[in-house]
Amino acid sequence: MLLCLVILLVTISGTLHRLNAFIYLEFSQQLNRQDTQVVVVESENLLTQQNQIITHLREQEAKAIVIFSHVSGDQQRSFDNVYFPYADPRYCLPTLEAWLGYEIVLKQTPSGCKSVWHSILGEQGESQNKLLDFSLSPAALTKFTASRLLDGDIFDAQIKDKLVLISQKQLDFAPQIRAPKINIFNDPVYLHAYIADNLIEQNLVTQMPLIQSSLLQLLILALLLITYQRCSFNIALMIASIVVIVSLLVAYLSVLWLNYFLPIGQIIFTTLVTLLWVFFARKWVEEIELNDIITNVQQRMMGRYLPQAFSAQTSPWDAIITLVNQQLALKRSIFLARTEGDHRLHEIRAINCSLSDIHEMRRDYERPPYSDAIKAFGAIHITRPFFNDLSESEAQYVVPLMYAGDIRGFWAMTVEPNEYFDEERFVQNVNRFANQIGELLFHFRIYENQQKANTSALTRVLTLALQKPLSQQVKSSIGDMEQKLSTLEHVFNQIHTAAIMFNLFGQVVQTNQKIEEIAKHNEMSLFEMTALDLLERVTHLDNEKAKGKLRYITLQQGELYMPAQLGQATFILSIRSLRASRTTSSIGEPFEVGGILFEFIDISYLVQQLDDPTKLLRQLQMQQIEQEESSEIKAQS
């Protein structure tokens, strides 16, 4: 509604008339008509030549003669087809109104006198509040000097039945005419010549009335509002460009063929303002919604632990040290990093020792023992003391940390061999860890360089990102949720128990990889089955008993165990209800149960993994005996 009000105020106030006038003037420059029924005669001394000119023109059967002279001569009053609009108070010329500084709007004739054009042309000469048409080329306008006329240097056909305008030739320093195309002339008679030509040819241009213009703006506004909201900004920008171009073309053809000028300025204004209005309104709403999404995601993730990503840490070495310390039984370790842009090394971290325990003074990886490790593409045993205070049994190794030929550092370590120590297996394990650490350091450096480039003050100013955009915050929040979801799905897929979850409407909510493999092997379409279908398929229960089981699980939130047969394999089927969570559903559901979980437990697989399966079997037999005894006691009591 506010946009409609703005469009109407702009249209009614005429704020864009200057734009309309500019476009109309540009149209006028492109039109060039070559025929006219108007002749202009300029005299060097109209006062003395006036009678002779009138006589010659009447002899040549001019349609009408209009003399533009304020000076009274022998003839100062109009007679027959000769008119003196400036000297004869009975006749006058219609007034002109400036449009963008150009006098091109034809107004009504002043009261108290008769229009010269109406006297000459009759009803054809009555027009007002219309735009002058300047399609006539100035070169096509017939112009003569009085001397040529009096000397007989003009054909009768050039005067016969023509409307002749006579004026005193203006001085060179006279002000120019404020009208398109003819602003090169200094004589106002040329502007009146165009008025006469317009009236004869009936090609005055009509402007669209204010009410119609307002309705047209509202119609365009409604169509554009619907169109812009159904497409992206790039498509909307393309549509706006097409609308502007088509509007200009239609307005030009309308002036050319129909002598009707559309409010093209208002149309362009409405098109572009509506585009910007929809764009900013949409961005405003999206910003509010994105803020809500970010807040909701952060609140949901607040109670869920999510470790920091490796690339997001301030230093990669703490995570690497934790990795090495919990995986390898090393006595001492020291990490050295490469100085960027140089072949020098510097100490970074030490494990089970201090950085001062390094005995090797060389810090150039182009020299041994570092160069030897690079040539070997892995860990090498070094005999020259690298650490201080080495024991007799302590062995030293150094391995390069590199990836794709880029050396990121070195890892020096010591180990005390025992009777179970296998040097070959140890070197293989160290090399595998070193390769992974080198790749981590390589990607961390790439990520760090990108972050520095993206977060520099100049880059942030040029990309309008001094403040972290909402899109980045949303990506970060969604990335955390995706990481958590991927982790849970991965864990769910890795368990050996085949599991499938249904909602209360019998639809599959979640499956894991094990149940999908079983379904594929037994040619079952899980996503086309309901919980009842699956229960009947694997237990061979009839329909009524299966419904009773599901009803018990749903209403009593119970748990059932029963044998299940899938092909040649036998499972223990565990069916239980899952309590509903506030975040599991986007709509309010009146049930306390969030779903039904089916678990197919393969006992044979579990038994095979035990060192002594007989213990489990004996325990199960004992539990069965105890259950039978307790049931007998209850029966006797």
XYZ file of C-alpha atoms in Angstrom:
637
model
C 0.000 0.000 0.000
C 2.842 2.364 0.769
C 4.385 1.629 -2.631
C 1.053 2.338 -4.352
C 0.796 5.617 -2.453
C 4.317 6.628 -3.518
C 3.579 5.830 -7.175
C 0.324 7.806 -7.093
C 1.933 10.814 -5.414
C 4.740 10.872 -7.976
C 2.253 10.572 -10.838
C -0.159 13.225 -9.544
C 2.536 15.702 -8.506
C 4.146 15.637 -11.968
C 7.587 15.036 -10.479
C 8.636 12.966 -13.477
C 7.425 15.354 -16.170
C 11.007 16.404 -16.786
C 11.910 12.801 -17.536
C 8.908 12.541 -19.855
C 9.975 15.738 -21.609
C 13.552 14.517 -22.007
C 12.380 11.251 -23.583
C 9.942 13.099 -25.864
C 12.700 15.429 -27.039
C 14.891 12.432 -27.826
C 12.045 10.911 -29.826
C 11.666 14.181 -31.726
C 15.309 14.107 -32.735
C 14.801 10.696 -34.366
C 11.777 11.675 -36.498
C 12.379 13.313 -39.903
C 9.441 14.233 -42.148
C 10.205 15.961 -45.457
C 6.898 17.510 -46.709
C 5.039 20.604 -45.442
C 2.420 23.142 -46.595
C 4.073 26.055 -44.760
C 6.442 28.617 -46.320
C 8.577 31.121 -44.402
C 9.611 34.405 -46.037
C 12.181 36.620 -44.286
C 12.604 40.251 -45.245
C 15.573 42.502 -44.621
C 13.225 45.532 -44.414
C 9.675 44.336 -43.875
C 8.323 47.862 -43.279
C 9.071 48.990 -46.868
C 8.624 45.640 -48.628
C 5.432 44.547 -46.915
C 2.924 45.677 -49.582
C 4.998 44.306 -52.439
C 5.354 40.936 -50.746
C 1.604 40.699 -50.104
C 0.867 41.584 -53.733
C 3.252 38.950 -55.112
C 1.947 36.270 -52.801
C -1.675 36.949 -53.638
C -0.833 36.862 -57.322
C 0.751 33.444 -56.772
C -2.456 32.287 -55.017
C -1.096 31.695 -51.541
C -3.655 30.039 -49.267
C -3.113 32.554 -46.449
C -0.549 35.144 -45.451
C 0.424 35.762 -41.825
C 2.681 38.757 -41.179
C 4.666 38.707 -37.928
C 5.432 42.370 -37.441
C 4.823 44.735 -34.514
C 5.476 47.771 -36.729
C 2.409 49.211 -38.467
C 2.796 49.896 -42.165
C 0.334 50.975 -44.812
C -1.598 47.801 -44.003
C -2.074 47.201 -40.317
C -5.410 45.399 -40.209
C -6.225 41.977 -41.502
C -8.178 41.570 -44.700
C -9.191 38.654 -46.937
C -6.491 35.996 -46.416
C -3.890 38.384 -44.963
C -3.474 38.475 -41.153
C -1.532 40.725 -38.773
C -1.741 38.898 -35.416
C 0.668 41.332 -33.717
C -0.738 44.556 -35.214
C -4.425 43.630 -35.429
C -6.055 43.246 -31.967
C -8.829 41.089 -33.457
C -6.478 38.180 -34.043
C -3.876 36.555 -31.863
C -1.743 33.458 -31.602
C -2.238 30.610 -29.099
C 0.126 30.664 -26.139
C 2.894 28.148 -25.608
C 3.977 26.499 -22.376
C 7.529 25.457 -21.608
C 8.210 21.781 -20.947
C 11.713 21.135 -19.609
C 12.535 24.674 -20.750
C 11.335 24.031 -24.294
C 8.196 25.815 -25.544
C 6.485 22.825 -27.036
C 3.063 22.606 -25.308
C 0.289 24.316 -27.276
C -2.199 26.058 -24.942
C -5.490 27.806 -25.594
C -5.912 31.181 -27.379
C -6.144 34.210 -25.061
C -9.686 35.450 -24.462
C -10.858 38.595 -26.304
C -9.391 37.698 -29.692
C -9.733 35.089 -32.381
C -7.096 32.532 -33.211
C -5.357 33.170 -36.506
C -5.091 29.432 -37.139
C -8.801 28.935 -36.540
C -9.593 31.713 -39.030
C -7.353 30.119 -41.654
C -7.928 26.401 -41.038
C -11.356 26.363 -39.429
C -12.009 23.589 -36.888
C -8.719 22.057 -37.932
C -6.931 24.911 -36.187
C -8.535 24.302 -32.786
C -6.224 22.310 -30.524
C -4.943 22.909 -27.033
C -2.930 21.229 -24.287
C -1.097 19.132 -26.832
C 2.555 18.636 -27.643
C 4.069 20.038 -30.816
C 5.315 17.417 -33.177
C 8.838 18.130 -34.429
C 9.056 15.272 -36.893
C 9.453 17.806 -39.752
C 13.089 18.232 -40.636
C 14.259 21.889 -40.437
C 15.854 21.457 -43.852
C 12.466 20.451 -45.319
C 10.790 23.655 -44.159
C 10.445 25.944 -47.238
C 12.311 29.200 -46.616
C 12.789 32.187 -48.927
C 14.090 35.714 -48.669
C 11.887 38.608 -49.699
C 14.436 39.573 -52.363
C 14.025 36.241 -54.169
C 10.266 36.545 -53.971
C 10.222 40.094 -55.404
C 12.740 39.169 -58.099
C 10.503 36.355 -59.305
C 13.063 33.716 -58.434
C 10.341 31.421 -57.023
C 8.018 29.052 -58.850
C 4.302 29.597 -58.460
C 3.918 25.978 -57.332
C 6.102 26.727 -54.317
C 3.568 29.316 -53.114
C 0.203 28.237 -54.492
C -2.187 26.950 -51.807
C 0.554 27.241 -49.173
C 0.376 28.987 -45.830
C 3.013 31.752 -45.953
C 4.544 33.253 -42.798
C 6.368 36.598 -43.261
C 8.740 38.081 -40.695
C 11.477 40.635 -40.297
C 14.857 38.963 -40.439
C 16.310 38.883 -36.944
C 19.736 40.126 -35.943
C 22.441 37.545 -35.313
C 22.523 38.279 -31.588
C 18.801 37.684 -31.122
C 17.981 34.887 -28.604
C 17.622 31.386 -29.993
C 14.315 29.536 -30.048
C 13.736 27.147 -27.153
C 12.489 24.177 -29.149
C 14.070 20.936 -30.391
C 15.632 20.857 -33.878
C 14.970 24.564 -34.576
C 16.967 25.951 -31.653
C 19.611 26.848 -34.230
C 17.351 29.657 -35.522
C 16.952 33.108 -34.004
C 13.528 33.924 -35.466
C 10.351 32.888 -33.536
C 8.525 32.625 -36.874
C 9.997 29.134 -37.276
C 8.307 27.958 -34.089
C 4.984 29.302 -35.389
C 5.712 27.581 -38.690
C 5.891 24.270 -36.840
C 2.623 25.106 -35.053
C 0.935 25.801 -38.392
C 2.392 22.635 -39.881
C 1.108 20.589 -36.918
C -2.371 22.044 -37.277
C -2.468 21.435 -41.028
C -1.157 17.868 -40.752
C -3.203 17.175 -37.594
C -0.216 15.535 -35.948
C -0.189 17.280 -32.582
C 0.720 14.776 -29.898
C -1.837 14.011 -27.187
C -0.665 13.245 -23.664
C -2.312 10.535 -21.606
C -4.751 12.051 -19.094
C -3.832 11.989 -15.418
C -6.501 9.464 -14.379
C -5.584 7.022 -17.122
C -1.910 7.485 -16.337
C -2.541 6.710 -12.652
C -4.546 3.588 -13.484
C -1.831 2.448 -15.890
C 0.807 2.844 -13.159
C -1.262 0.819 -10.688
C -1.828 -1.940 -13.266
C 1.886 -2.128 -14.073
C 2.670 -2.044 -10.350
C 0.355 -4.991 -9.631
C 1.767 -7.088 -12.481
C 5.369 -6.345 -11.542
C 4.775 -7.089 -7.861
C 3.445 -10.532 -8.766
C 6.221 -11.163 -11.299
C 9.146 -9.977 -9.182
C 8.119 -12.075 -6.191
C 8.019 -15.265 -8.245
C 11.584 -15.079 -9.552
C 15.124 -14.385 -8.400
C 16.682 -10.936 -8.402
C 18.744 -11.637 -11.534
C 15.644 -12.729 -13.457
C 13.705 -9.760 -12.046
C 16.472 -7.412 -13.188
C 16.295 -8.924 -16.665
C 12.504 -8.538 -16.689
C 12.804 -4.897 -15.591
C 15.268 -4.219 -18.414
C 12.959 -5.847 -20.944
C 9.972 -3.853 -19.638
C 11.911 -0.570 -19.917
C 13.115 -1.343 -23.455
C 9.683 -2.499 -24.640
C 8.030 0.551 -23.025
C 10.403 2.902 -24.828
C 9.757 1.119 -28.122
C 5.961 1.207 -27.652
C 6.075 4.891 -26.658
C 8.161 5.722 -29.735
C 5.836 3.842 -32.097
C 2.837 5.444 -30.393
C 4.232 8.912 -31.115
C 5.192 7.935 -34.659
C 1.929 6.269 -35.707
C -0.769 7.411 -33.284
C 0.467 10.862 -32.213
C -0.050 9.738 -28.622
C 2.575 10.077 -25.904
C 2.578 7.557 -23.058
C 3.877 8.582 -19.607
C 7.098 6.709 -20.236
C 8.908 8.420 -17.351
C 6.376 7.130 -14.834
C 6.479 3.665 -16.401
C 10.261 3.476 -16.059
C 10.055 4.865 -12.525
C 7.387 2.335 -11.527
C 9.342 -0.553 -13.043
C 12.626 0.239 -11.323
C 11.194 1.415 -7.999
C 9.032 -1.713 -7.743
C 12.092 -3.867 -8.431
C 14.112 -2.141 -5.707
C 11.137 -2.115 -3.356
C 10.563 -5.865 -3.718
C 14.298 -6.563 -3.469
C 14.814 -4.599 -0.241
C 11.517 -5.782 1.258
C 12.492 -9.370 0.532
C 15.961 -8.831 1.969
C 14.450 -7.248 5.049
C 12.137 -10.209 5.637
C 14.915 -12.682 4.836
C 17.258 -10.985 7.290
C 14.671 -11.282 10.051
C 14.051 -14.933 9.205
C 17.766 -15.709 8.967
C 18.357 -14.159 12.378
C 15.576 -16.339 13.773
C 17.074 -19.420 12.130
C 20.535 -18.647 13.481
C 19.152 -18.119 16.980
C 17.134 -21.347 16.869
C 20.055 -23.385 15.528
C 22.411 -22.005 18.153
C 19.922 -22.782 20.897
C 19.462 -26.338 19.634
C 23.196 -26.913 19.298
C 23.934 -25.376 22.687
C 23.319 -28.638 24.550
C 25.115 -30.813 22.008
C 28.867 -31.203 22.176
C 30.579 -30.569 18.867
C 34.389 -30.625 18.738
C 36.116 -27.823 16.914
C 37.135 -28.602 13.355
C 40.857 -29.013 12.699
C 40.957 -26.090 10.241
C 39.136 -23.822 12.697
C 41.780 -24.175 15.419
C 44.247 -21.385 16.046
C 47.188 -23.807 15.920
C 47.258 -27.283 14.352
C 50.000 -28.608 16.608
C 47.950 -29.195 19.765
C 45.618 -31.581 17.930
C 48.567 -33.308 16.234
C 50.355 -33.832 19.545
C 47.200 -35.341 21.058
C 46.919 -37.663 18.044
C 50.527 -38.837 18.328
C 50.530 -39.087 22.100
C 47.512 -41.430 22.244
C 48.525 -43.634 19.322
C 52.297 -44.220 19.485
C 54.444 -45.425 22.370
C 57.343 -42.963 21.960
C 59.770 -41.889 24.619
C 60.441 -38.383 23.268
C 59.151 -36.371 20.296
C 59.902 -32.922 18.910
C 58.152 -31.234 15.963
C 59.956 -28.697 13.797
C 58.170 -26.435 11.305
C 59.493 -24.906 8.129
C 59.953 -21.138 8.016
C 57.768 -19.855 5.166
C 59.755 -18.711 2.147
C 62.976 -20.227 3.481
C 64.661 -23.612 3.968
C 65.192 -22.995 7.675
C 63.425 -24.858 10.475
C 62.288 -23.812 13.936
C 61.093 -25.794 16.967
C 57.352 -25.980 17.597
C 56.297 -28.575 20.194
C 57.894 -31.235 22.367
C 56.350 -34.397 23.897
C 57.795 -35.977 27.066
C 60.758 -33.617 26.830
C 61.589 -29.967 26.275
C 62.729 -28.103 23.186
C 66.129 -27.615 24.806
C 66.745 -31.397 24.591
C 67.705 -30.997 20.910
C 71.410 -31.652 20.489
C 71.440 -31.216 16.697
C 72.275 -27.570 15.920
C 71.437 -27.653 12.226
C 68.167 -26.031 11.208
C 68.525 -26.355 7.440
C 66.484 -29.119 5.837
C 68.772 -29.111 2.810
C 71.464 -30.680 5.023
C 71.606 -34.080 6.820
C 69.814 -35.634 8.601
C 66.778 -33.775 7.185
C 67.870 -34.104 3.553
C 68.395 -37.851 4.049
C 64.840 -38.223 5.335
C 63.515 -36.267 2.333
C 65.404 -38.531 -0.065
C 64.020 -41.593 1.699
C 60.435 -40.195 1.586
C 59.944 -41.435 5.125
C 61.403 -42.119 8.543
C 65.103 -42.966 8.836
C 67.150 -44.195 11.760
C 69.862 -41.691 12.676
C 73.013 -42.513 14.629
C 74.364 -39.016 15.100
C 73.020 -37.595 18.392
C 69.907 -35.542 17.770
C 68.690 -35.479 21.398
C 70.667 -34.783 24.565
C 71.241 -37.391 27.242
C 70.482 -40.420 25.102
C 70.382 -43.779 26.863
C 72.208 -46.750 25.377
C 69.001 -48.449 24.231
C 67.279 -45.321 22.958
C 66.941 -45.224 19.134
C 66.482 -41.962 17.173
C 64.322 -41.434 14.083
C 63.435 -38.422 11.963
C 60.648 -38.235 9.361
C 59.621 -35.392 7.029
C 56.127 -33.921 7.222
C 55.289 -33.187 3.595
C 52.445 -33.462 1.124
C 52.472 -33.078 -2.661
C 56.173 -32.212 -2.520
C 55.591 -29.323 -0.094
C 57.702 -29.719 3.047
C 55.811 -28.492 6.106
C 58.236 -29.630 8.805
C 59.968 -32.574 10.473
C 59.222 -34.955 13.308
C 62.101 -36.237 15.419
C 61.482 -39.032 17.971
C 63.119 -41.626 20.149
C 61.941 -45.096 21.158
C 63.289 -47.739 23.554
C 63.007 -51.137 21.830
C 61.940 -54.211 23.804
C 61.676 -57.863 22.842
C 58.389 -57.197 20.974
C 59.729 -54.219 18.993
C 59.503 -54.612 15.210
C 61.469 -51.807 13.573
C 60.006 -52.388 10.117
C 56.407 -52.248 11.391
C 57.307 -49.228 13.559
C 58.715 -47.298 10.567
C 55.617 -48.144 8.504
C 53.324 -46.852 11.236
C 55.377 -43.675 11.702
C 55.371 -43.014 7.943
C 51.593 -43.395 7.754
C 51.112 -40.961 10.625
C 53.675 -38.558 9.133
C 51.909 -38.600 5.752
C 48.580 -37.807 7.378
C 50.099 -35.059 9.515
C 51.831 -33.576 6.464
C 48.520 -33.506 4.564
C 46.784 -31.889 7.533
C 49.455 -29.194 7.769
C 49.307 -28.574 4.014
C 45.538 -28.063 4.002
C 45.713 -26.001 7.181
C 48.214 -23.651 5.533
C 46.004 -23.310 2.419
C 42.954 -22.605 4.592
C 44.912 -20.140 6.729
C 46.126 -18.207 3.654
C 42.599 -18.054 2.265
C 41.264 -16.793 5.582
C 43.946 -14.095 5.751
C 43.097 -12.965 2.220
C 39.374 -12.959 2.910
C 39.610 -11.267 6.285
C 42.027 -8.495 5.340
C 40.690 -4.992 5.954
C 40.933 -3.979 2.286
C 39.153 -7.128 1.062
C 36.376 -6.745 3.611
C 35.849 -3.091 2.657
C 35.776 -3.819 -1.084
C 33.431 -6.801 -0.660
C 31.145 -4.943 1.783
C 31.885 -7.543 4.464
C 33.165 -5.460 7.382
C 30.596 -7.329 9.435
C 30.156 -11.066 9.040
C 27.221 -11.497 6.631
C 24.149 -13.380 7.740
C 24.711 -15.917 4.977
C 28.060 -16.848 6.512
C 26.502 -17.168 9.940
C 23.766 -19.391 8.515
C 26.343 -21.512 6.677
C 28.338 -21.880 9.883
C 25.278 -22.868 11.902
C 24.029 -25.292 9.253
C 27.551 -26.679 8.912
C 27.603 -27.500 12.625
C 24.235 -29.217 12.355
C 25.299 -31.100 9.249
C 28.489 -32.264 10.932
C 26.533 -33.502 13.940
C 23.940 -35.190 11.717
C 26.593 -36.808 9.532
C 28.351 -38.121 12.630
C 25.146 -39.625 14.020
C 24.217 -41.170 10.654
C 27.722 -42.586 10.295
C 27.602 -44.130 13.774
C 24.102 -45.484 13.134
C 25.277 -47.086 9.898
C 28.308 -48.710 11.527
C 26.481 -50.647 14.252
C 26.116 -54.377 13.550
C 22.472 -54.484 14.634
C 20.092 -53.938 11.710
C 17.757 -51.108 12.726
C 14.806 -49.349 11.158
C 12.580 -46.679 12.690
C 8.915 -46.029 11.794
C 6.719 -43.154 12.840
C 3.200 -43.764 14.184
C 1.782 -43.424 10.677
C 3.752 -46.420 9.463
C 6.283 -44.438 7.458
C 10.014 -45.170 7.476
C 11.934 -42.419 9.283
C 15.478 -43.798 9.454
C 17.377 -46.909 8.423
C 20.943 -47.999 8.803
C 23.242 -49.687 6.344
C 22.839 -53.152 7.868
C 19.055 -53.298 7.437
C 19.377 -51.993 3.886
C 21.790 -54.829 3.048
C 19.399 -57.377 4.554
C 16.433 -55.866 2.686
C 18.337 -55.928 -0.587
C 19.348 -59.556 -0.034
C 15.751 -60.561 0.742
C 14.182 -58.343 -1.971
C 12.204 -56.150 0.422
C 11.175 -52.561 -0.400
C 11.490 -50.979 3.018
C 10.165 -47.554 2.051
C 7.023 -49.110 0.611
C 6.309 -51.119 3.788
C 4.598 -50.057 6.995
C 5.571 -51.217 10.477
C 2.693 -53.710 10.356
C 3.849 -55.091 6.993
C 7.387 -55.645 8.276
C 6.208 -57.273 11.492
C 3.974 -59.717 9.595
C 6.754 -60.446 7.107
C 9.468 -61.385 9.606
C 7.423 -63.045 12.403
C 4.636 -64.785 10.451
C 2.053 -63.423 12.903
C -1.488 -63.004 11.681
C -2.867 -59.536 11.145
C -4.790 -59.252 14.416
C -1.895 -60.395 16.611
C 0.547 -58.104 14.840
C -1.785 -55.131 15.373
C -2.065 -56.061 19.052
C 1.719 -56.043 19.418
C 2.013 -52.609 17.836
C -0.902 -51.311 19.922
C 0.770 -52.524 23.102
C 4.050 -50.868 22.124
C 2.341 -47.582 21.224
C -0.090 -47.201 24.121
C 1.860 -48.948 26.888
C 5.270 -47.868 25.587
C 6.369 -51.467 26.000
C 9.226 -53.518 24.590
C 9.001 -56.893 22.862
C 11.532 -59.571 21.935
C 10.681 -62.367 19.528
C 12.388 -64.550 16.940
C 12.397 -63.285 13.368
C 13.195 -65.078 10.164
C 14.664 -63.345 7.135
C 15.577 -65.803 4.443
C 17.887 -68.412 5.948
C 18.975 -66.151 8.804
C 17.344 -66.072 12.218
C 17.387 -62.956 14.364
C 16.132 -61.804 17.704
C 13.732 -58.965 16.897
C 13.589 -56.166 19.446
C 10.619 -53.794 19.061
C 10.269 -50.805 21.336
C 8.780 -47.357 21.338
C 10.806 -44.156 21.367
C 9.648 -41.272 23.489
C 8.661 -38.175 21.577
C 11.000 -35.210 21.618
C 10.042 -31.583 21.293
C 12.366 -31.194 18.332
C 11.479 -34.400 16.456
C 8.372 -32.981 14.802
C 7.502 -29.633 13.287
C 3.784 -30.074 14.077
C 2.043 -30.746 17.328
C 1.336 -34.485 17.693
C -0.773 -35.673 20.617
C 1.163 -38.922 21.107
C 3.920 -39.432 23.650
C 5.619 -41.895 21.294
C 7.997 -40.449 18.711
C 8.367 -43.660 16.739
C 8.760 -47.453 16.771
C 12.239 -48.961 16.493
C 12.845 -52.416 15.018
C 16.241 -54.004 15.824
C 17.333 -57.292 14.258
C 20.007 -58.811 16.522
C 22.124 -61.501 14.885
C 23.100 -63.790 17.778
C 25.239 -66.034 15.596
C 27.434 -63.102 14.596
C 27.825 -62.031 18.239
C 28.693 -65.556 19.364
C 31.386 -65.840 16.699
C 33.088 -62.725 18.032
C 33.443 -64.141 21.600
C 36.608 -65.891 22.763
C 34.583 -68.514 24.692
C 31.004 -68.743 23.342
C 30.197 -71.632 25.714
C 30.159 -69.237 28.683
C 27.393 -67.185 27.080
C 25.394 -70.313 26.204
C 25.709 -71.704 29.760
C 24.587 -68.365 31.198
C 21.563 -68.233 28.895
C 20.624 -71.805 29.944
C 20.893 -70.888 33.602
C 18.703 -67.824 33.103
C 16.114 -69.969 31.326
C 16.084 -72.480 34.209
C 15.680 -69.681 36.748
C 12.769 -68.191 34.778
C 11.057 -71.606 34.608
C 11.488 -72.158 38.358
C 10.123 -68.734 39.201
C 7.104 -69.306 36.951
C 6.416 -72.654 38.728
C 6.567 -70.989 42.146
C 4.116 -68.335 41.039
C 1.814 -71.014 39.665
C 1.862 -73.008 42.971
C 1.237 -69.919 45.062
